[in-house]
Coordinates of C-alpha atoms and ligand atoms in Angstrom, one line a residue:
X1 CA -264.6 113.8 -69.3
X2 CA -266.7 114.3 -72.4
X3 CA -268.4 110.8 -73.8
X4 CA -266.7 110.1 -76.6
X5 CA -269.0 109.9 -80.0
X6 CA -268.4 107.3 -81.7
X7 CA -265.7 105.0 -80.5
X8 CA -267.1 101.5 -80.4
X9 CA -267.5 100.5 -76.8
X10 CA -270.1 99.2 -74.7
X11 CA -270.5 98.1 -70.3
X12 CA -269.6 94.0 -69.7
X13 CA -273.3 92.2 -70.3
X14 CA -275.1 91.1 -67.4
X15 CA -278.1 89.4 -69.3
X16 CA -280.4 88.8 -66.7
X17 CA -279.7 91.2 -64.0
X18 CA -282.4 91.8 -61.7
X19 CA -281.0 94.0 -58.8
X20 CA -279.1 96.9 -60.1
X21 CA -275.4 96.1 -59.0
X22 CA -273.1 99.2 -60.4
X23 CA -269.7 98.1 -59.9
X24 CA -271.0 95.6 -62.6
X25 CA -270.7 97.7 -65.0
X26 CA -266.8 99.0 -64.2
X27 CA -264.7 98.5 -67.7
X28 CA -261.0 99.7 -69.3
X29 CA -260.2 100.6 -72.6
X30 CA -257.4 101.7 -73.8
X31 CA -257.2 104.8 -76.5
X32 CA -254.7 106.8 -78.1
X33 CA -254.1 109.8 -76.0
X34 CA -252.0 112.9 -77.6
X35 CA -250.4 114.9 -75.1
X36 CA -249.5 118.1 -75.0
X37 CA -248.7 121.0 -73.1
X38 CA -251.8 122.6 -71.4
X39 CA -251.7 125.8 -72.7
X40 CA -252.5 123.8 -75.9
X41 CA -255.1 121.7 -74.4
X42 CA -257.8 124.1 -75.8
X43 CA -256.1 124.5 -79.3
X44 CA -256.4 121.1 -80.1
X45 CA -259.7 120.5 -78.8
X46 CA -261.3 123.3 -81.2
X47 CA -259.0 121.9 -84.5
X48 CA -260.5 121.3 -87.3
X49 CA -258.3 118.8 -88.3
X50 CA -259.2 116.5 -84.9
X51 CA -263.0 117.0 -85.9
X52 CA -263.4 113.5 -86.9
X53 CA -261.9 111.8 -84.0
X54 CA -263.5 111.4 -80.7
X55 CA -262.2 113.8 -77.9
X56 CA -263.1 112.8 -74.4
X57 CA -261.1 116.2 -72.5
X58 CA -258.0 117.1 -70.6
X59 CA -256.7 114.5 -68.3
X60 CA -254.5 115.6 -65.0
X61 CA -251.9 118.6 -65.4
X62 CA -249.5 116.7 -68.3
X63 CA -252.4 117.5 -70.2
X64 CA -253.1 114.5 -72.4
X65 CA -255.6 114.5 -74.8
X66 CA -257.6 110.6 -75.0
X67 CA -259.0 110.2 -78.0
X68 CA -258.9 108.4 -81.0
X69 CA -259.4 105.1 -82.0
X70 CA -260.2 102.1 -79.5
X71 CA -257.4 100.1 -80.4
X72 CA -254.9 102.6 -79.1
X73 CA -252.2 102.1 -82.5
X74 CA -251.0 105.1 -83.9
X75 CA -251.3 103.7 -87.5
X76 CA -254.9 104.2 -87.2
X77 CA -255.6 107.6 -87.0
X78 CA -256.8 109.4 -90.0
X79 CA -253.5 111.1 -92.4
X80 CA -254.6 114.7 -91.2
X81 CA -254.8 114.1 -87.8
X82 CA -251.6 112.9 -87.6
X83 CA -250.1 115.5 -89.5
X84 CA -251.7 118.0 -87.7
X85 CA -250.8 116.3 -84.2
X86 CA -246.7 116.2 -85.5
X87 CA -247.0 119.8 -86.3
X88 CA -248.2 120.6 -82.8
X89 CA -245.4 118.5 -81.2
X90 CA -247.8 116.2 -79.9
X91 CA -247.0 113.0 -78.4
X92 CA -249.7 110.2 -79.3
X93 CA -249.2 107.5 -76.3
X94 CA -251.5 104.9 -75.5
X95 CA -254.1 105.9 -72.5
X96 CA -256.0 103.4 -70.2
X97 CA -259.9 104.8 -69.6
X98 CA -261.5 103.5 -66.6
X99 CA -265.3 103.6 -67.3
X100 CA -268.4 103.0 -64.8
X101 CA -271.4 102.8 -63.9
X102 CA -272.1 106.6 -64.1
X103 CA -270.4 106.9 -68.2
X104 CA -272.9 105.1 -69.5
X105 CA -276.3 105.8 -70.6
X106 CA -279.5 104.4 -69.9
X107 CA -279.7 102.5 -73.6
X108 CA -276.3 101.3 -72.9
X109 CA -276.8 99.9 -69.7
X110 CA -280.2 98.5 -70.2
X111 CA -279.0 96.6 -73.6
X112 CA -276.7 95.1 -71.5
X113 CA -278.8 93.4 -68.5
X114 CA -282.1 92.8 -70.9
X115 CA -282.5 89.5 -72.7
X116 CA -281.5 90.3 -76.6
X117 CA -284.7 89.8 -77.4
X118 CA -285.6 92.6 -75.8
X119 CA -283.0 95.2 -76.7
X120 CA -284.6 96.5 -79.5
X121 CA -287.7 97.9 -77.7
X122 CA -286.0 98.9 -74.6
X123 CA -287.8 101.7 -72.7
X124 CA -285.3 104.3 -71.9
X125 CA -287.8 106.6 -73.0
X126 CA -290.2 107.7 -70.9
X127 CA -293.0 111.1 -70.5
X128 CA -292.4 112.8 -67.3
X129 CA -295.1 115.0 -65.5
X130 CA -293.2 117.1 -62.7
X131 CA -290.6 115.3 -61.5
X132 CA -292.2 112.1 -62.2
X133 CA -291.4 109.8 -65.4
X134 CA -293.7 107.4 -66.1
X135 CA -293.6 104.4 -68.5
X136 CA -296.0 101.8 -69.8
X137 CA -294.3 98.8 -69.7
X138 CA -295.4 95.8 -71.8
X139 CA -295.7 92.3 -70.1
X140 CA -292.3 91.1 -71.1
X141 CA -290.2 93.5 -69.5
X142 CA -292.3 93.5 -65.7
X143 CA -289.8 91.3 -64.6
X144 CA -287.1 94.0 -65.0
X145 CA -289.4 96.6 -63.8
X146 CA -287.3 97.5 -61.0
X147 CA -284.1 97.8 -62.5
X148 CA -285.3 99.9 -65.1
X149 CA -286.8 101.9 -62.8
X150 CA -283.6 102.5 -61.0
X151 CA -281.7 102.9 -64.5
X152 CA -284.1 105.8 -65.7
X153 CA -283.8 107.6 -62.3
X154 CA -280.3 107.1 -62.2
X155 CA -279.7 108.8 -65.4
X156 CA -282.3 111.5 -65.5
X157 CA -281.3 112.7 -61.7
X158 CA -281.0 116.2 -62.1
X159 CA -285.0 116.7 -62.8
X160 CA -286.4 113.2 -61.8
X161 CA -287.4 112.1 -58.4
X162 CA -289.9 108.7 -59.0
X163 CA -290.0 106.4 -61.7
X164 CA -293.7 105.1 -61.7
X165 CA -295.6 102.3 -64.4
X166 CA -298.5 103.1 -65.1
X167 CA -300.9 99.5 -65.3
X168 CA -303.5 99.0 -67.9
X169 CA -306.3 99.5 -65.6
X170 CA -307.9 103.0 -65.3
X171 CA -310.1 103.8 -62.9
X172 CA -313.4 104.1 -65.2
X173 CA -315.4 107.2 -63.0
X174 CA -312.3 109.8 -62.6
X175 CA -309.9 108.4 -65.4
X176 CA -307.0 108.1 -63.0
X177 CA -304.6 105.5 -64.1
X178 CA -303.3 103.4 -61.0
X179 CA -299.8 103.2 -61.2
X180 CA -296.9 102.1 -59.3
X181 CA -294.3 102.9 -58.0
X182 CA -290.7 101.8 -59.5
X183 CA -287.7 103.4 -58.4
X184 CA -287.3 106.3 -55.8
X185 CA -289.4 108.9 -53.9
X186 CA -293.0 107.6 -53.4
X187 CA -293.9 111.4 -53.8
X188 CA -297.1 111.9 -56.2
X189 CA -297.8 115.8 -55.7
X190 CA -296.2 117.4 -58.9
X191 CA -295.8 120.7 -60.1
X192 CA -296.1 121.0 -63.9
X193 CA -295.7 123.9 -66.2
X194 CA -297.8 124.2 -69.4
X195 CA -298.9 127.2 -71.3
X196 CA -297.4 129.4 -68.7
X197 CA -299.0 128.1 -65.9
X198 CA -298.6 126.1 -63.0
X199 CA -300.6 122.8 -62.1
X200 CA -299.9 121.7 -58.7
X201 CA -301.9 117.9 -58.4
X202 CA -301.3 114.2 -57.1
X203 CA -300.7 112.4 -60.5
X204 CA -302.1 109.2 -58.8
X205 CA -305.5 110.2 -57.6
X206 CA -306.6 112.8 -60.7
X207 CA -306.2 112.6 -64.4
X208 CA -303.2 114.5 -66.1
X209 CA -302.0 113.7 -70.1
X210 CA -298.9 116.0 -70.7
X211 CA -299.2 114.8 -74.3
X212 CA -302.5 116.8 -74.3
X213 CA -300.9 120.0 -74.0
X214 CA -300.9 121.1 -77.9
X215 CA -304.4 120.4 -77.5
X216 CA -305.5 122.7 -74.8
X217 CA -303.0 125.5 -76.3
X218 CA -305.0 124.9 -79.8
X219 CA -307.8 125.1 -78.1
X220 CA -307.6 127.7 -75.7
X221 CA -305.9 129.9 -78.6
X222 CA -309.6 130.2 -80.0
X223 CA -311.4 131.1 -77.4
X224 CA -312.3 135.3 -77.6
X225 CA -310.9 137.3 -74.5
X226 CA -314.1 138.7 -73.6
X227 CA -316.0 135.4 -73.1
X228 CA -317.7 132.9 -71.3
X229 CA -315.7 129.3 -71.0
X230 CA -318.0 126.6 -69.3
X231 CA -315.1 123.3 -69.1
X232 CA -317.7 120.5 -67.5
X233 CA -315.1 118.2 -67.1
X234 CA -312.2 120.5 -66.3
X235 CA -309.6 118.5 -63.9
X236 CA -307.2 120.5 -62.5
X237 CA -308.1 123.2 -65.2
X238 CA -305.7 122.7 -68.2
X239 CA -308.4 124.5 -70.2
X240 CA -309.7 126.6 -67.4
X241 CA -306.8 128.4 -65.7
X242 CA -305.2 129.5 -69.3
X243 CA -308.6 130.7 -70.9
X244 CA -309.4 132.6 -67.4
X245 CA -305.1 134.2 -67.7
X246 CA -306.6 134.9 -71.1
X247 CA -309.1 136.8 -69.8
X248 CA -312.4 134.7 -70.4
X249 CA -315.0 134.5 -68.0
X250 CA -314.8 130.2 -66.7
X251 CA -317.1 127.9 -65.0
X252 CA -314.6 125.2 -64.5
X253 CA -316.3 121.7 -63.1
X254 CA -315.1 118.6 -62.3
X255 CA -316.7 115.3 -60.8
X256 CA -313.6 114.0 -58.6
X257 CA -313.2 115.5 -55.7
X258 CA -309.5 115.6 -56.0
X259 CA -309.4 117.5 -58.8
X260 CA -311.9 120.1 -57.7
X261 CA -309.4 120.3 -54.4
X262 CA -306.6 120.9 -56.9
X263 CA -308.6 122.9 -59.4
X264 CA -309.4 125.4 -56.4
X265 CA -305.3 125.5 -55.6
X266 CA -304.4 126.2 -59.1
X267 CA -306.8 128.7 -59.8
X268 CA -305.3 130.6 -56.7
X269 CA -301.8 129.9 -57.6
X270 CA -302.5 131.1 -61.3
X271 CA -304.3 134.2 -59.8
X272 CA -307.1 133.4 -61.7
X273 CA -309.9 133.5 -58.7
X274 CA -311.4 136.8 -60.0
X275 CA -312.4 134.8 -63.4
X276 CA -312.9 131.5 -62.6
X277 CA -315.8 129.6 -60.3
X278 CA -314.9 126.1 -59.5
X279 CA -317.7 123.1 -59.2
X280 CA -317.6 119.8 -58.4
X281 CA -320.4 118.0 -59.5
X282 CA -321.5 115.8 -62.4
X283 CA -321.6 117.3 -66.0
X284 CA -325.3 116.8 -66.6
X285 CA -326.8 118.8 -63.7
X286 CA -323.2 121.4 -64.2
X287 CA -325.0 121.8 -68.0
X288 CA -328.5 122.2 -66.9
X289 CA -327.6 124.7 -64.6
X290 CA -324.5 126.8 -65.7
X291 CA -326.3 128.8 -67.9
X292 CA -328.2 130.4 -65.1
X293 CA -324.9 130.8 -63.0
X294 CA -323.7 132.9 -66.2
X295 CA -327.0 135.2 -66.2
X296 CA -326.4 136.1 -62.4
X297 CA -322.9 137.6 -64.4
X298 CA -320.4 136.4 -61.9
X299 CA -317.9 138.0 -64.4
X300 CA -317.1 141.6 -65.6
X301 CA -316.1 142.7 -69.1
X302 CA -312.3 143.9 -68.7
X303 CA -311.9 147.3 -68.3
X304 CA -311.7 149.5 -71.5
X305 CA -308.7 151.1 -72.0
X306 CA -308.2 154.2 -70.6
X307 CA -306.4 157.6 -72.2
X308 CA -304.7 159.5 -69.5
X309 CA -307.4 162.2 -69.4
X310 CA -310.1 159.7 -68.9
X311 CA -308.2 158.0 -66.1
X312 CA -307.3 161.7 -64.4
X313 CA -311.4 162.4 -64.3
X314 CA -312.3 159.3 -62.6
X315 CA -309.9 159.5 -59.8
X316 CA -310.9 162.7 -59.7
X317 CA -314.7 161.0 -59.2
X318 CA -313.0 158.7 -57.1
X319 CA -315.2 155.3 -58.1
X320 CA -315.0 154.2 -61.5
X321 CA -318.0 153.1 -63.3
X322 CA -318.6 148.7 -62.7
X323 CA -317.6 147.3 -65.7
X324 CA -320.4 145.6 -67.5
X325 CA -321.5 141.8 -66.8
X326 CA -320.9 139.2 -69.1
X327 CA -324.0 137.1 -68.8
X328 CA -323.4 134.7 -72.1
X329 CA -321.7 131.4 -72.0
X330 CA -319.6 131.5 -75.4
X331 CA -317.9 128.3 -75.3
X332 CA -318.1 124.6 -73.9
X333 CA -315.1 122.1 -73.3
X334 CA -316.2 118.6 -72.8
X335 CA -313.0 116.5 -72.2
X336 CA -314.6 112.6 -71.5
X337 CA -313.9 111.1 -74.6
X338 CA -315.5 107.8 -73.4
X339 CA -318.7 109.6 -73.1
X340 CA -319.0 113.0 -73.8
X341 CA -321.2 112.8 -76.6
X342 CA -323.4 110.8 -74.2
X343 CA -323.8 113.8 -72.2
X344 CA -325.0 116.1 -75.1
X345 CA -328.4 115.2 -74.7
X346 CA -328.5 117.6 -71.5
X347 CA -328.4 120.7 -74.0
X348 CA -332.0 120.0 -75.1
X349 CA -334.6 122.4 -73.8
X350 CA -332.0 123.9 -71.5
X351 CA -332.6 127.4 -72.1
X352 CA -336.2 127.2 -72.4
X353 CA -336.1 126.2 -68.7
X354 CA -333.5 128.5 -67.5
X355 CA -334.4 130.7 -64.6
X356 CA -335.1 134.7 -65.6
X357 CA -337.5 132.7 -68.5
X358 CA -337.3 132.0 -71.9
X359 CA -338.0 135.4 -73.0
X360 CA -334.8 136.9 -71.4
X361 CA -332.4 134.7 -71.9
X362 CA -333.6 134.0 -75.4
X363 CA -332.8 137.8 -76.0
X364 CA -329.1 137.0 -75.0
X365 CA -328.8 133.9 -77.4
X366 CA -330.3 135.4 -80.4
X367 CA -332.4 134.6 -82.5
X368 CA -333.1 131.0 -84.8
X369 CA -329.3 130.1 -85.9
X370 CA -327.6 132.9 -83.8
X371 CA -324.1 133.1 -83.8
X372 CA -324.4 134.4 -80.1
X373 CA -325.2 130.4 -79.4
X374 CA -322.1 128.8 -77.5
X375 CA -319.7 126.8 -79.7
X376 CA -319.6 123.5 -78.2
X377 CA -316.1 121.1 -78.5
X378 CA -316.8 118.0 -77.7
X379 CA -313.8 115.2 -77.3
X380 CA -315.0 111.6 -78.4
X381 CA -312.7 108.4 -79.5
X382 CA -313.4 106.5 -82.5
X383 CA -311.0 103.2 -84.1
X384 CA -311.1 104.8 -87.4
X385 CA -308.0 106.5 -87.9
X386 CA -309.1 108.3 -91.5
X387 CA -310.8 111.8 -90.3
X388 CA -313.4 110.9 -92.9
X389 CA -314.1 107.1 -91.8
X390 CA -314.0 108.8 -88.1
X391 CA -317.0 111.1 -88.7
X392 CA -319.3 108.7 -90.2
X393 CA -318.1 106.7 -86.9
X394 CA -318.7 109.3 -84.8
X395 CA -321.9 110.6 -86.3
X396 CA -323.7 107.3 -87.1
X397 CA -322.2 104.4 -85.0
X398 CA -321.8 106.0 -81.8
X399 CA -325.3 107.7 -82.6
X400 CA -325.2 111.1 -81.3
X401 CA -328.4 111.3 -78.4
X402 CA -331.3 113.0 -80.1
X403 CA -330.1 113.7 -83.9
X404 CA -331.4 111.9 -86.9
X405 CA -328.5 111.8 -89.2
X406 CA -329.7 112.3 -92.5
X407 CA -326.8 112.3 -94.1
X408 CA -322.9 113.4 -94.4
X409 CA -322.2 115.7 -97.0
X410 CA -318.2 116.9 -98.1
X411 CA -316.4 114.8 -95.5
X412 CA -313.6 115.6 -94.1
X413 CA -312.0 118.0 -91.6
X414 CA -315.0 120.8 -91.7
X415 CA -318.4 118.6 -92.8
X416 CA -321.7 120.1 -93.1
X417 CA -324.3 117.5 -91.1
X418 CA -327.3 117.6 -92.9
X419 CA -330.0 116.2 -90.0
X420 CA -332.9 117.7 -89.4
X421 CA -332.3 119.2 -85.7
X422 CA -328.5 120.0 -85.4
X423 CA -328.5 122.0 -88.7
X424 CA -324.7 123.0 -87.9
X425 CA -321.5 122.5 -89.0
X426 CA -318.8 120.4 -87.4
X427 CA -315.0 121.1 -87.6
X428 CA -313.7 117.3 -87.0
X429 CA -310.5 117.5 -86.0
X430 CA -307.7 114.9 -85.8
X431 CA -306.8 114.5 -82.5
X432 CA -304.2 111.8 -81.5
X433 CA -304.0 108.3 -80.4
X434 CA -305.5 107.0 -77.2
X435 CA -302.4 105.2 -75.8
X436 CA -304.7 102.8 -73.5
X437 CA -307.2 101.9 -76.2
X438 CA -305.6 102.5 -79.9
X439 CA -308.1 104.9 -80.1
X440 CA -307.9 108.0 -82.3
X441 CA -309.4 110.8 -80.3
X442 CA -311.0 113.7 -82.2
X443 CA -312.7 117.3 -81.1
X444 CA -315.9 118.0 -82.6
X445 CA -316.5 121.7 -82.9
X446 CA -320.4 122.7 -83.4
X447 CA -322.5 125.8 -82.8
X448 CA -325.6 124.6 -80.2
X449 CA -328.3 124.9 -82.4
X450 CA -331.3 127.3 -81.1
X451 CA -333.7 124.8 -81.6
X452 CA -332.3 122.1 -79.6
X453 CA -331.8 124.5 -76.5
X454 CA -334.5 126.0 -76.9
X455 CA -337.1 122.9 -77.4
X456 CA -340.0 122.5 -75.0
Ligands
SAM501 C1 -310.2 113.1 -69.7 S1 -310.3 114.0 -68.2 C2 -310.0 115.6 -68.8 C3 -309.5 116.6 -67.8 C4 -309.0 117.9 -68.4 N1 -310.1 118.7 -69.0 C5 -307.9 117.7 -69.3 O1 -308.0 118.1 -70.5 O2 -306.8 117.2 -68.9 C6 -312.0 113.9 -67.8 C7 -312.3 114.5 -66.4 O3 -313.7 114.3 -66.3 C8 -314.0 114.1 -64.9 N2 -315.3 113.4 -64.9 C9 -315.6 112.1 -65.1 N3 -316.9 111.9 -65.1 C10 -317.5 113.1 -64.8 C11 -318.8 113.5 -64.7 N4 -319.9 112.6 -64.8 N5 -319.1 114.8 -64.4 C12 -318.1 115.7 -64.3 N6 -316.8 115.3 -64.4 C13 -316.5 114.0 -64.7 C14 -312.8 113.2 -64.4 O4 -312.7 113.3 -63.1 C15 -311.7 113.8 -65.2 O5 -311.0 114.8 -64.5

């Protein structure tokens, strides 16, 4: 049976209900049914002319068609209906609906057991990670935790195995929210898809934001084949694993040890091992010492692309020429908003002390104001939600490490900072708000300027 659209019915209230009891919610109506042969069945529920009334399907073999108004009089349905119905050789009878627990939806149910005051907000809405939903339920409604748990679960059971709430603490180190457990499987290890890989984690001991994902696509989407991705605080590798499937070179690193564990499993799921090296330390020494790990040129430039008289000669050689080394970090992603900008002071002087000398690795990086300098995209929060308010935020309030901020010129989504040291440009872009905090959160784009990593 087909839920009807818009015939005016709702489950008996239970105001109140704690424990979810389902037989609560067992209810008749009565409807106008027109019945007809069953070779017909399908005729009349394609007809134009029925369009506007509510069809709920084919009942037993006499074929009756419920539909129609609630109030099951004949009088009431519209002039074409009936017309059309007579010319069929219809018979419109009254029809008694049994409806349960299982006809009605989560909004239905849970605007019957919630006190009316709280109706309006319900949360049958919820963001789901795997086969986990989780919610972030506001004081009031704790009490009913439990049942709206069970009504979520009940009515999102073909792809949802756990209900869990996530409470306002989160752990501070890791950014792990604790959360708990609500209605059914106490099973934490999900499998997610995004961007056309798979993350295999346990949502309660690393962090994962699903809302994130338009985020990592964007920026992923920028990042050049051929380069070098350094992600310092990479969790399971949202960043890492797509960049590395699209062929950039990664030094993924993450503090928490659990996501490091994970990080290692996705990489080999993704079969990204040949272009991705996993760490697990913290970001400042990962900084200080990943360009060094990039000049060893773990990673090989993909292979040209070969004619088919170029291919036949090197079998014919048997070995093909290595591939050249890529040796240059291109890119950083610093995902901490609480403190990423705190860690940017780790960039100064760190290729003047990087091992094969200054001279060497100098050559690599180019020259004063190179554009063979890594981009750097830093996350950070800010409570001004107007991108130009935000920058001045970011830039003066929050006090980048390091930089004397002379001054903002042509605010706005691609400002030019005008400061003495970080003579760069910064692409500020709107990010989106920070559900715990009412934070917006923002990326800052920026070239590392040569004289920063290269200071004595
Ligand atoms: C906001 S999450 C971002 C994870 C992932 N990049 C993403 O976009 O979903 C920040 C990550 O930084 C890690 N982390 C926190 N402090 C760190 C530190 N000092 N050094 C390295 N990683 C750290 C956390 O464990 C967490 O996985």
């Amino acid at each position: 049976m087909a839920r009807g659209l818009s015939i005016d019915i709702s489950p008996p209230v239970h105001r109140g209900m704690k424990e979810l009891d389902k037989s609560a919610f067992c209810t008749s109506v009565t409807v106008l049914a027109a019945k007809v042969p069953p070779a017909k069945a399908g005729k009349l529920l394609a007809a134009n002319e029925l369009k506007t009334l509510v069809l709920l399907g084919c009942q037993e073999q006499g074929a009756s068609l419920s539909s129609l108004s609630r109030s099951g009089r004949p009088g009431e349905l519209p002039p074409e209906a009936q017309e059309y119905l007579k010319q069929e050789s219809a018979e419109i009878v009254p029809h008694k609906l049994d409806l349960d627990y299982d006809y009605w939806i989560a909004d239905d149910i849970l605007a019957s057991i919630l006190p009316e005051e709280l109706v309006e907000e319900a949360p049958s809405g919820f963001a789901s990670v795997g086969h986990i939903a989780h919610l972030n339920l506001k004081a009031e409604y704790l009490p009913y935790k439990h049942i709206i748990g069970q009504v979520i679960l009940d009515k999102n059971a073909g792809h949802i195995r756990s209900v869990v709430n996530k409470t306002s603490t989160i752990d501070t180190k890791y950014r792990v929210f604790k959360m708990e457990l609500l209605a059914g499987e106490s099973d934490f290890i999900v499998c997610h898809h995004e961007q056309n890989c798979q993350f295999t984690f346990d949502f309660s001991e690393v962090y994962w934001n699903s809302r994130l994902h338009t985020e990592h696509g964007r920026l992923v989407d920028s990042f050049k084949p051929e380069g070098v991705v350094a992600d310092v605080f990479a969790g399971v590798g949202p960043f890492a694993i797509p960049a590395a499937k699209r062929g950039c070179g990664v030094f993924a690193n993450d503090l928490n040890p659990a996501s490091y564990k994970y990080l290692k499993q996705n990489v080999k799921d993704n079969k990204v091992a040949e272009l991705v090296r996993p760490f697990c330390e913290d970001g400042r020494s990962f900084i200080r010492s990943v360009f060094n790990r990039a000049f060893d040129g773990p990673f090989r430039d993909p292979p040209p692309k070969k004619n088919s008289a170029q291919l036949r000669q090197e079998r014919r050689k048997n070995s093909p020429p290595p591939a050249p080394r890529r040796r240059r970090i291109t890119q950083f992603a610093m995902n901490l908003p609480e403190s990423a900008i705190e860690f940017l002071d780790e960039f100064r002087g760190v290729l003047a002390s990087a091992n094969g000398g200054e001279r060497a690795l100098s050559g690599l990086y180019g020259a004063e104001d190179s554009e063979a300098m890594p981009m750097i995209h830093c996350y950070c929060f800010t409570r001004e939600l107007e991108p130009e308010k935000a920058e001045i935020d970011i830039r003066q309030v929050r006090s980048i490490p390091f930089l004397t901020i002379v001054g903002v010129a042509n605010a706005g989504t691609s400002a030019i900072c005008c400061h003495r040291e970080w003579r760069t440009s910064w692409d500020i872009r709107s990010g989106r708000r920070h559900h715990t905090t009412g934070c917006e959160m923002y990326c800052i784009s920026f070239r590392l300027p040569h004289a920063v990593a290269f200071a004595a």
